[in-house]
Amino acid sequence: MAPLAPFFIDFICSVYVIYINHIIKQCVAMGIVKISDQLHDEIRHASTVMVRSINSQAEFWIKVGRLAERNPNLTFAEIMEQELLRQCDQQG
């Protein structure tokens, strides 16, 4: 399988930083996660294409980024396959 494109890896890293900042802020108090306008526009565009809310799209990218960071040897397709199998195991 082909490795993740450099742009996608950079994007995942950016989203992961947002995720970490969000977790830190949650420990103190709930708040708004500040992201760049460009990143917000990219999330909005992707959420439209994927028929998700903006928050759901950002959460998806955060989760994928976290999984990619924890499993650097896996491709995006392999990560998605593992998550689908994990969900099937939890439901059945």
XYZ file of C-alpha atoms in Angstrom:
92
model
C 0.000 0.000 0.000
C 1.156 3.534 -0.749
C 2.403 5.678 2.153
C 0.422 8.722 3.252
C 1.036 11.839 1.163
C 3.304 14.415 2.866
C 0.504 17.021 2.834
C -1.845 14.598 4.594
C 0.807 13.788 7.217
C 1.397 17.519 7.853
C -2.335 18.063 8.071
C -2.773 15.178 10.518
C 0.017 16.605 12.668
C -1.700 20.015 12.703
C -5.005 18.470 13.695
C -3.292 16.358 16.357
C -1.822 19.510 17.917
C -5.348 20.905 18.046
C -6.472 17.671 19.720
C -3.741 17.902 22.383
C -4.584 21.551 23.033
C -8.235 20.594 23.331
C -7.471 17.864 25.881
C -5.318 20.232 27.925
C -8.061 22.856 27.926
C -10.642 20.254 28.963
C -8.569 19.465 32.040
C -8.888 23.089 33.068
C -12.256 24.025 31.565
C -14.294 23.422 28.445
C -13.492 25.941 25.768
C -13.216 26.656 22.086
C -10.301 25.201 20.166
C -8.563 27.916 18.198
C -7.490 26.926 14.701
C -6.369 28.910 11.687
C -8.926 30.187 9.210
C -7.284 28.094 6.494
C -7.613 24.892 8.517
C -11.223 25.724 9.368
C -11.964 26.250 5.671
C -10.374 22.885 4.848
C -12.435 21.177 7.544
C -15.597 22.884 6.297
C -14.910 21.794 2.708
C -14.133 18.205 3.733
C -17.205 18.055 5.963
C -19.381 19.040 3.012
C -17.814 16.426 0.755
C -18.023 13.705 3.430
C -21.524 14.788 4.593
C -20.412 15.335 8.189
C -20.733 18.267 10.530
C -17.644 20.446 10.836
C -17.097 19.141 14.383
C -17.477 15.515 13.259
C -14.990 16.051 10.425
C -12.447 17.630 12.779
C -12.966 14.797 15.275
C -12.456 12.220 12.512
C -9.191 13.839 11.428
C -8.036 14.074 15.030
C -8.740 10.380 15.638
C -7.035 9.340 12.397
C -4.052 11.539 13.244
C -3.768 9.982 16.680
C -3.967 6.475 15.203
C -1.431 7.338 12.494
C 0.968 8.687 15.098
C 0.583 5.566 17.240
C 0.941 3.267 14.207
C 3.443 4.925 11.843
C 3.948 1.686 9.917
C 0.267 1.513 8.832
C -1.280 3.151 5.786
C -4.510 5.113 5.966
C -6.394 2.150 4.449
C -4.927 -0.225 7.046
C -5.877 2.129 9.888
C -9.449 2.333 8.567
C -9.612 -1.462 8.213
C -8.430 -1.941 11.801
C -11.001 0.546 13.098
C -13.815 -1.124 11.152
C -12.810 -4.516 12.548
C -12.578 -3.072 16.065
C -16.077 -1.605 15.748
C -17.442 -4.938 14.489
C -15.847 -6.731 17.461
C -17.352 -4.237 19.914
C -20.819 -4.537 18.382
C -20.894 -8.279 17.899
